[in-house]
Every structure is written in structure tokens, then in C-alpha cells.
Amino acid sequence: MEPADVRDDLTEVLLTEQQIHEKLAEISRRIETDYAGRSILLVGVLRGAVMVMADLARELKSPEVEMDWMAVSSYGAGTQSSGVVRILKDLDTDLTGRHVLIVEDIIDSGLTLSWLRANLESRGTASVEICALLRKPDAAKVEVDVRYVGFEIPNAFVVGYGLDYAEKYRNLRAIGILAPHVYT
Ligand code: PRP
């Protein structure tokens, strides 16, 4: 789906599909250099990270790239993360001695990732780093050390490229700001 297909639902296109792909290519070159000679386990966090994971993994020019998935849910009412995280689907991979790269669509409060990193580090990994396409610095409740960040964005309601509103708009190719009339 293109932004033109949902034009009335967006106040603006924040990042085009091309901008996203160029950024992921740039990040991939850094990852290839940083992990030269080592195999990587990409850990995608369902469901938002599906698009980033698919494009990042395909951009990496090495067969030493594995993928696994986790689904987590933060306790608490409303749309805000609470910091208390429950694992809905765990990894199938043994992490002992592995170089893990967590792949996320967005860091909002930072609570999910800060919990997730500590959880994965406790499993005997060789290293745990984070790659997030988007970060909202103004929404941070905890500082998370993120090695690869695509774009820092304003604290607005963004959808597309995996990001949803009520499970919709994940299939939008670009990332846009959702118009208030959609959610009010
Ligand atoms: C989003 C996103 C992160 C988390 C970030 O997931 O994918 O996992 O929120 O928020 P935080 O930094 O405030 O913890 P969400 O819970 O919306 O689920 P989804 O990926 O299935 O859309």
C-alpha cells in the first residue's frame, strides 16, 4: 500500500520507502564491518519489526546471518509501555556464545528494549546489540544504548512499515503521521 492509498488518514509522509531502504543499506554496511568474521543472530520483535527485519536481513551481504523471533507484551492498560514485559513467544535458538542483534521498528519509552536486552544477556550471549529503525528521543523514559538507529523522529503517532494503529497500516510502504481524526 502506498501513501496515496490512505492519503486522508495521514497528515504527512515522514519517511518514504526509498529513504527507509537507503538508511537500511547504510546500516547494513556498518553491520557488515562491525561483525566481520562473526555470525549474527538477528532477533526480531513481533509484530512491528517484520518489515525492518525482512529488508535488513536481505540487505546484509553474508550467509552468516540467522533470524529468530520473539513476541512480547507489556503489562498495563492503555497504549503506554509499563516496563513489565511478558514473553508471548520465546526464541527457538540457544543463545550461548551468540552475537545477537535485536531488530526493532521503534523505540518509544525504551522500556521494552531495556528489559529485552537484559533478558537476552542473561542467556550466555557473546554480545547483544540493538538496531532500531526509529527512535523518539522525547518519549524516552529510560536510556537504551542503541548501536544502530535509522532516524530520530518527533513524538507523533506514526504508522506504516510495520507500525500499526489498531493493527492497521502495517502494510503501508512508507512511514506517515496518522491524522487525529482516525484515532479520536
Ligand atoms: C512497539 C515496538 C516496540 C515497543 C516500543 O511494539 O515494536 O516493541 O512498542 O515501545 P517502548 O519503547 O515504549 O517500550 P507494540 O507493543 O506496539 O507491538 P507491535 O510490535 O506488535 O505493534
PDB file of C-alpha atoms and ligand atoms in Angstrom:
ATOM      1  CA  MET A   1       0.000   0.000   0.000  1.00  0.00           C
ATOM      2  CA  GLU A   2       1.262   3.483  -0.931  1.00  0.00           C
ATOM      3  CA  PRO A   3       0.655   6.734   0.987  1.00  0.00           C
ATOM      4  CA  ALA A   4      -1.675   7.808  -1.849  1.00  0.00           C
ATOM      5  CA  ASP A   5      -3.938   4.873  -0.969  1.00  0.00           C
ATOM      6  CA  VAL A   6      -4.564   6.329   2.516  1.00  0.00           C
ATOM      7  CA  ARG A   7      -3.924   9.998   1.864  1.00  0.00           C
ATOM      8  CA  ASP A   8      -6.817  11.240   4.027  1.00  0.00           C
ATOM      9  CA  ASP A   9      -5.584   9.249   7.018  1.00  0.00           C
ATOM     10  CA  LEU A  10      -2.115  10.836   7.098  1.00  0.00           C
ATOM     11  CA  THR A  11      -1.119  14.392   7.922  1.00  0.00           C
ATOM     12  CA  GLU A  12       2.260  13.870   6.297  1.00  0.00           C
ATOM     13  CA  VAL A  13       4.644  11.275   4.943  1.00  0.00           C
ATOM     14  CA  LEU A  14       7.545  11.308   7.362  1.00  0.00           C
ATOM     15  CA  LEU A  15       9.804   8.832   5.552  1.00  0.00           C
ATOM     16  CA  THR A  16       9.437   7.466   2.055  1.00  0.00           C
ATOM     17  CA  GLU A  17      10.079   3.864   1.124  1.00  0.00           C
ATOM     18  CA  GLN A  18      13.248   4.995  -0.656  1.00  0.00           C
ATOM     19  CA  GLN A  19      14.566   6.888   2.377  1.00  0.00           C
ATOM     20  CA  ILE A  20      13.961   3.810   4.536  1.00  0.00           C
ATOM     21  CA  HIS A  21      15.743   1.498   2.110  1.00  0.00           C
ATOM     22  CA  GLU A  22      18.713   3.848   1.745  1.00  0.00           C
ATOM     23  CA  LYS A  23      19.057   4.043   5.517  1.00  0.00           C
ATOM     24  CA  LEU A  24      18.874   0.267   5.917  1.00  0.00           C
ATOM     25  CA  ALA A  25      21.584  -0.129   3.254  1.00  0.00           C
ATOM     26  CA  GLU A  26      23.785   2.348   5.158  1.00  0.00           C
ATOM     27  CA  ILE A  27      23.224   0.491   8.444  1.00  0.00           C
ATOM     28  CA  SER A  28      23.886  -2.849   6.758  1.00  0.00           C
ATOM     29  CA  ARG A  29      27.330  -1.704   5.585  1.00  0.00           C
ATOM     30  CA  ARG A  30      28.168  -0.733   9.185  1.00  0.00           C
ATOM     31  CA  ILE A  31      26.920  -4.079  10.482  1.00  0.00           C
ATOM     32  CA  GLU A  32      28.979  -5.972   7.886  1.00  0.00           C
ATOM     33  CA  THR A  33      32.114  -4.141   9.024  1.00  0.00           C
ATOM     34  CA  ASP A  34      31.403  -4.420  12.747  1.00  0.00           C
ATOM     35  CA  TYR A  35      30.615  -8.153  12.594  1.00  0.00           C
ATOM     36  CA  ALA A  36      33.212  -9.176  10.000  1.00  0.00           C
ATOM     37  CA  GLY A  37      34.156 -12.824  10.509  1.00  0.00           C
ATOM     38  CA  ARG A  38      31.377 -13.451  13.026  1.00  0.00           C
ATOM     39  CA  SER A  39      27.932 -14.898  12.552  1.00  0.00           C
ATOM     40  CA  ILE A  40      24.945 -12.841  13.658  1.00  0.00           C
ATOM     41  CA  LEU A  41      21.628 -13.886  15.112  1.00  0.00           C
ATOM     42  CA  LEU A  42      19.023 -11.278  14.225  1.00  0.00           C
ATOM     43  CA  VAL A  43      16.214 -11.269  16.787  1.00  0.00           C
ATOM     44  CA  GLY A  44      13.050  -9.633  15.511  1.00  0.00           C
ATOM     45  CA  VAL A  45      10.406  -8.420  17.914  1.00  0.00           C
ATOM     46  CA  LEU A  46       6.936  -9.190  16.607  1.00  0.00           C
ATOM     47  CA  ARG A  47       4.983  -7.765  15.100  1.00  0.00           C
ATOM     48  CA  GLY A  48       6.226  -4.297  14.240  1.00  0.00           C
ATOM     49  CA  ALA A  49       9.756  -5.366  13.296  1.00  0.00           C
ATOM     50  CA  VAL A  50       8.691  -7.682  10.474  1.00  0.00           C
ATOM     51  CA  MET A  51       9.359  -5.197   7.641  1.00  0.00           C
ATOM     52  CA  VAL A  52      12.667  -3.920   9.055  1.00  0.00           C
ATOM     53  CA  MET A  53      13.832  -7.476   9.641  1.00  0.00           C
ATOM     54  CA  ALA A  54      12.909  -8.616   6.135  1.00  0.00           C
ATOM     55  CA  ASP A  55      14.653  -5.722   4.423  1.00  0.00           C
ATOM     56  CA  LEU A  56      17.690  -5.518   6.724  1.00  0.00           C
ATOM     57  CA  ALA A  57      18.345  -9.269   6.547  1.00  0.00           C
ATOM     58  CA  ARG A  58      18.160  -9.261   2.749  1.00  0.00           C
ATOM     59  CA  GLU A  59      20.459  -6.254   2.515  1.00  0.00           C
ATOM     60  CA  LEU A  60      23.228  -7.939   4.544  1.00  0.00           C
ATOM     61  CA  LYS A  61      25.783  -9.456   2.192  1.00  0.00           C
ATOM     62  CA  SER A  62      26.743 -12.521   4.231  1.00  0.00           C
ATOM     63  CA  PRO A  63      25.367 -16.034   4.680  1.00  0.00           C
ATOM     64  CA  GLU A  64      26.336 -15.855   8.374  1.00  0.00           C
ATOM     65  CA  VAL A  65      23.016 -14.245   9.270  1.00  0.00           C
ATOM     66  CA  GLU A  66      20.311 -16.170  11.116  1.00  0.00           C
ATOM     67  CA  MET A  67      16.863 -14.952  12.090  1.00  0.00           C
ATOM     68  CA  ASP A  68      14.664 -15.750  15.043  1.00  0.00           C
ATOM     69  CA  TRP A  69      11.607 -14.068  16.537  1.00  0.00           C
ATOM     70  CA  MET A  70      10.152 -13.110  19.878  1.00  0.00           C
ATOM     71  CA  ALA A  71       6.734 -11.809  20.771  1.00  0.00           C
ATOM     72  CA  VAL A  72       6.435  -9.763  23.937  1.00  0.00           C
ATOM     73  CA  SER A  73       3.681  -7.821  25.554  1.00  0.00           C
ATOM     74  CA  SER A  74       3.977  -5.155  28.170  1.00  0.00           C
ATOM     75  CA  TYR A  75       1.562  -5.325  31.059  1.00  0.00           C
ATOM     76  CA  GLY A  76      -0.583  -2.343  31.907  1.00  0.00           C
ATOM     77  CA  ALA A  77      -3.564  -0.551  30.483  1.00  0.00           C
ATOM     78  CA  GLY A  78      -3.604   1.788  27.539  1.00  0.00           C
ATOM     79  CA  THR A  79      -1.064   2.283  24.826  1.00  0.00           C
ATOM     80  CA  GLN A  80       1.897   3.149  27.045  1.00  0.00           C
ATOM     81  CA  SER A  81       4.593   0.612  27.864  1.00  0.00           C
ATOM     82  CA  SER A  82       4.722  -0.238  31.550  1.00  0.00           C
ATOM     83  CA  GLY A  83       8.207  -1.741  31.611  1.00  0.00           C
ATOM     84  CA  VAL A  84       6.881  -5.067  32.857  1.00  0.00           C
ATOM     85  CA  VAL A  85       7.206  -7.404  29.916  1.00  0.00           C
ATOM     86  CA  ARG A  86       5.723 -10.829  29.335  1.00  0.00           C
ATOM     87  CA  ILE A  87       7.122 -13.246  26.754  1.00  0.00           C
ATOM     88  CA  LEU A  88       4.342 -14.467  24.443  1.00  0.00           C
ATOM     89  CA  LYS A  89       6.679 -16.339  22.111  1.00  0.00           C
ATOM     90  CA  ASP A  90      10.244 -17.098  23.010  1.00  0.00           C
ATOM     91  CA  LEU A  91      13.235 -17.759  20.742  1.00  0.00           C
ATOM     92  CA  ASP A  92      13.845 -21.252  19.400  1.00  0.00           C
ATOM     93  CA  THR A  93      17.605 -20.622  19.295  1.00  0.00           C
ATOM     94  CA  ASP A  94      20.120 -21.373  22.060  1.00  0.00           C
ATOM     95  CA  LEU A  95      21.890 -18.063  22.685  1.00  0.00           C
ATOM     96  CA  THR A  96      25.033 -19.440  24.299  1.00  0.00           C
ATOM     97  CA  GLY A  97      28.032 -17.710  22.747  1.00  0.00           C
ATOM     98  CA  ARG A  98      25.928 -15.991  20.088  1.00  0.00           C
ATOM     99  CA  HIS A  99      26.270 -12.451  18.787  1.00  0.00           C
ATOM    100  CA  VAL A 100      22.700 -11.202  18.987  1.00  0.00           C
ATOM    101  CA  LEU A 101      21.382  -8.156  17.165  1.00  0.00           C
ATOM    102  CA  ILE A 102      17.877  -7.175  18.270  1.00  0.00           C
ATOM    103  CA  VAL A 103      15.882  -5.668  15.406  1.00  0.00           C
ATOM    104  CA  GLU A 104      13.106  -3.229  16.270  1.00  0.00           C
ATOM    105  CA  ASP A 105      10.867  -0.868  14.374  1.00  0.00           C
ATOM    106  CA  ILE A 106      10.670   1.826  17.039  1.00  0.00           C
ATOM    107  CA  ILE A 107      11.966   2.801  20.460  1.00  0.00           C
ATOM    108  CA  ASP A 108       9.391   4.854  22.261  1.00  0.00           C
ATOM    109  CA  SER A 109       9.794   4.859  26.052  1.00  0.00           C
ATOM    110  CA  GLY A 110      12.697   2.404  25.744  1.00  0.00           C
ATOM    111  CA  LEU A 111      11.182   0.140  28.399  1.00  0.00           C
ATOM    112  CA  THR A 112      10.616  -2.889  26.145  1.00  0.00           C
ATOM    113  CA  LEU A 113      14.151  -2.907  24.783  1.00  0.00           C
ATOM    114  CA  SER A 114      15.831  -2.242  28.056  1.00  0.00           C
ATOM    115  CA  TRP A 115      14.060  -5.277  29.519  1.00  0.00           C
ATOM    116  CA  LEU A 116      14.684  -7.400  26.424  1.00  0.00           C
ATOM    117  CA  ARG A 117      18.391  -6.683  26.271  1.00  0.00           C
ATOM    118  CA  ALA A 118      18.849  -7.672  29.934  1.00  0.00           C
ATOM    119  CA  ASN A 119      16.797 -10.824  29.372  1.00  0.00           C
ATOM    120  CA  LEU A 120      18.861 -11.936  26.355  1.00  0.00           C
ATOM    121  CA  GLU A 121      22.179 -11.037  28.010  1.00  0.00           C
ATOM    122  CA  SER A 122      21.284 -13.339  30.901  1.00  0.00           C
ATOM    123  CA  ARG A 123      21.268 -16.320  28.489  1.00  0.00           C
ATOM    124  CA  GLY A 124      25.029 -16.519  27.969  1.00  0.00           C
ATOM    125  CA  THR A 125      25.305 -14.473  24.780  1.00  0.00           C
ATOM    126  CA  ALA A 126      28.678 -13.298  23.459  1.00  0.00           C
ATOM    127  CA  SER A 127      27.149  -9.876  22.728  1.00  0.00           C
ATOM    128  CA  VAL A 128      23.779  -8.152  22.454  1.00  0.00           C
ATOM    129  CA  GLU A 129      23.317  -5.025  20.341  1.00  0.00           C
ATOM    130  CA  ILE A 130      20.245  -3.204  19.092  1.00  0.00           C
ATOM    131  CA  CYS A 131      19.190  -1.932  15.679  1.00  0.00           C
ATOM    132  CA  ALA A 132      16.070   0.247  15.604  1.00  0.00           C
ATOM    133  CA  LEU A 133      14.724   1.988  12.541  1.00  0.00           C
ATOM    134  CA  LEU A 134      13.100   4.785  14.549  1.00  0.00           C
ATOM    135  CA  ARG A 135      13.682   6.417  17.913  1.00  0.00           C
ATOM    136  CA  LYS A 136      11.566   9.056  19.649  1.00  0.00           C
ATOM    137  CA  PRO A 137      14.054  10.828  21.928  1.00  0.00           C
ATOM    138  CA  ASP A 138      11.328  12.983  23.514  1.00  0.00           C
ATOM    139  CA  ALA A 139       9.409   9.908  24.712  1.00  0.00           C
ATOM    140  CA  ALA A 140      12.355   8.170  26.414  1.00  0.00           C
ATOM    141  CA  LYS A 141      11.777   7.024  29.980  1.00  0.00           C
ATOM    142  CA  VAL A 142      14.985   5.024  30.162  1.00  0.00           C
ATOM    143  CA  GLU A 143      18.165   5.473  28.181  1.00  0.00           C
ATOM    144  CA  VAL A 144      18.898   2.488  25.986  1.00  0.00           C
ATOM    145  CA  ASP A 145      22.260   2.111  24.324  1.00  0.00           C
ATOM    146  CA  VAL A 146      21.285   1.542  20.694  1.00  0.00           C
ATOM    147  CA  ARG A 147      24.151   0.793  18.340  1.00  0.00           C
ATOM    148  CA  TYR A 148      22.251   1.341  15.083  1.00  0.00           C
ATOM    149  CA  VAL A 149      19.477   3.943  14.819  1.00  0.00           C
ATOM    150  CA  GLY A 150      17.872   4.785  11.499  1.00  0.00           C
ATOM    151  CA  PHE A 151      16.001   8.014  12.207  1.00  0.00           C
ATOM    152  CA  GLU A 152      15.206  10.121  15.247  1.00  0.00           C
ATOM    153  CA  ILE A 153      11.624  11.274  14.901  1.00  0.00           C
ATOM    154  CA  PRO A 154       9.259  13.638  16.743  1.00  0.00           C
ATOM    155  CA  ASN A 155       6.875  12.302  19.373  1.00  0.00           C
ATOM    156  CA  ALA A 156       3.963  11.879  16.941  1.00  0.00           C
ATOM    157  CA  PHE A 157       1.656   8.958  16.158  1.00  0.00           C
ATOM    158  CA  VAL A 158       3.454   7.220  13.310  1.00  0.00           C
ATOM    159  CA  VAL A 159       2.222   4.299  11.228  1.00  0.00           C
ATOM    160  CA  GLY A 160       3.459   2.225   8.331  1.00  0.00           C
ATOM    161  CA  TYR A 161       6.342  -0.082   7.509  1.00  0.00           C
ATOM    162  CA  GLY A 162       5.287  -2.433  10.306  1.00  0.00           C
ATOM    163  CA  LEU A 163       3.927   0.204  12.688  1.00  0.00           C
ATOM    164  CA  ASP A 164       0.207  -0.034  13.317  1.00  0.00           C
ATOM    165  CA  TYR A 165      -2.820   1.735  14.624  1.00  0.00           C
ATOM    166  CA  ALA A 166      -5.311  -0.921  15.835  1.00  0.00           C
ATOM    167  CA  GLU A 167      -3.407  -3.471  13.720  1.00  0.00           C
ATOM    168  CA  LYS A 168      -3.918  -1.441  10.546  1.00  0.00           C
ATOM    169  CA  TYR A 169      -1.441   0.471   8.328  1.00  0.00           C
ATOM    170  CA  ARG A 170       1.389  -2.027   8.931  1.00  0.00           C
ATOM    171  CA  ASN A 171       1.349  -2.736   5.192  1.00  0.00           C
ATOM    172  CA  LEU A 172       1.974   0.885   4.212  1.00  0.00           C
ATOM    173  CA  ARG A 173       5.312   1.081   2.365  1.00  0.00           C
ATOM    174  CA  ALA A 174       6.249   4.471   3.836  1.00  0.00           C
ATOM    175  CA  ILE A 175       6.028   5.876   7.362  1.00  0.00           C
ATOM    176  CA  GLY A 176       3.484   8.603   7.976  1.00  0.00           C
ATOM    177  CA  ILE A 177       1.950  10.626  10.768  1.00  0.00           C
ATOM    178  CA  LEU A 178      -1.580   9.460  11.466  1.00  0.00           C
ATOM    179  CA  ALA A 179      -4.283  12.134  11.213  1.00  0.00           C
ATOM    180  CA  PRO A 180      -6.039  12.726  14.567  1.00  0.00           C
ATOM    181  CA  HIS A 181      -9.496  12.104  13.030  1.00  0.00           C
ATOM    182  CA  VAL A 182      -8.527   8.434  12.659  1.00  0.00           C
ATOM    183  CA  TYR A 183      -7.990   7.806  16.364  1.00  0.00           C
ATOM    184  CA  THR A 184     -10.244  10.367  18.051  1.00  0.00           C
TER     185      THR A 184
HETATM  186  C1  PRP B   1       6.120  -1.369  19.817  1.00  0.00           C
HETATM  187  C2  PRP B   1       7.505  -1.535  19.216  1.00  0.00           C
HETATM  188  C3  PRP B   1       8.348  -1.878  20.409  1.00  0.00           C
HETATM  189  C4  PRP B   1       7.669  -1.160  21.546  1.00  0.00           C
HETATM  190  C5  PRP B   1       8.431   0.082  21.848  1.00  0.00           C
HETATM  191  O1  PRP B   1       5.508  -2.609  19.883  1.00  0.00           O
HETATM  192  O2  PRP B   1       7.543  -2.529  18.232  1.00  0.00           O
HETATM  193  O3  PRP B   1       8.392  -3.264  20.637  1.00  0.00           O
HETATM  194  O4  PRP B   1       6.347  -0.823  21.124  1.00  0.00           O
HETATM  195  O5  PRP B   1       7.836   0.779  22.892  1.00  0.00           O
HETATM  196  P1  PRP B   1       8.640   1.201  24.196  1.00  0.00           P
HETATM  197  O6  PRP B   1       9.971   1.735  23.765  1.00  0.00           O
HETATM  198  O7  PRP B   1       7.767   2.277  24.791  1.00  0.00           O
HETATM  199  O8  PRP B   1       8.777   0.022  25.089  1.00  0.00           O
HETATM  200  P2  PRP B   1       3.956  -2.793  20.228  1.00  0.00           P
HETATM  201  O9  PRP B   1       3.811  -3.075  21.690  1.00  0.00           O
HETATM  202  O10 PRP B   1       3.174  -1.645  19.665  1.00  0.00           O
HETATM  203  O11 PRP B   1       3.593  -4.138  19.468  1.00  0.00           O
HETATM  204  P3  PRP B   1       3.698  -4.486  17.893  1.00  0.00           P
HETATM  205  O12 PRP B   1       5.179  -4.552  17.551  1.00  0.00           O
HETATM  206  O13 PRP B   1       3.038  -5.824  17.765  1.00  0.00           O
HETATM  207  O14 PRP B   1       2.994  -3.396  17.118  1.00  0.00           O
END
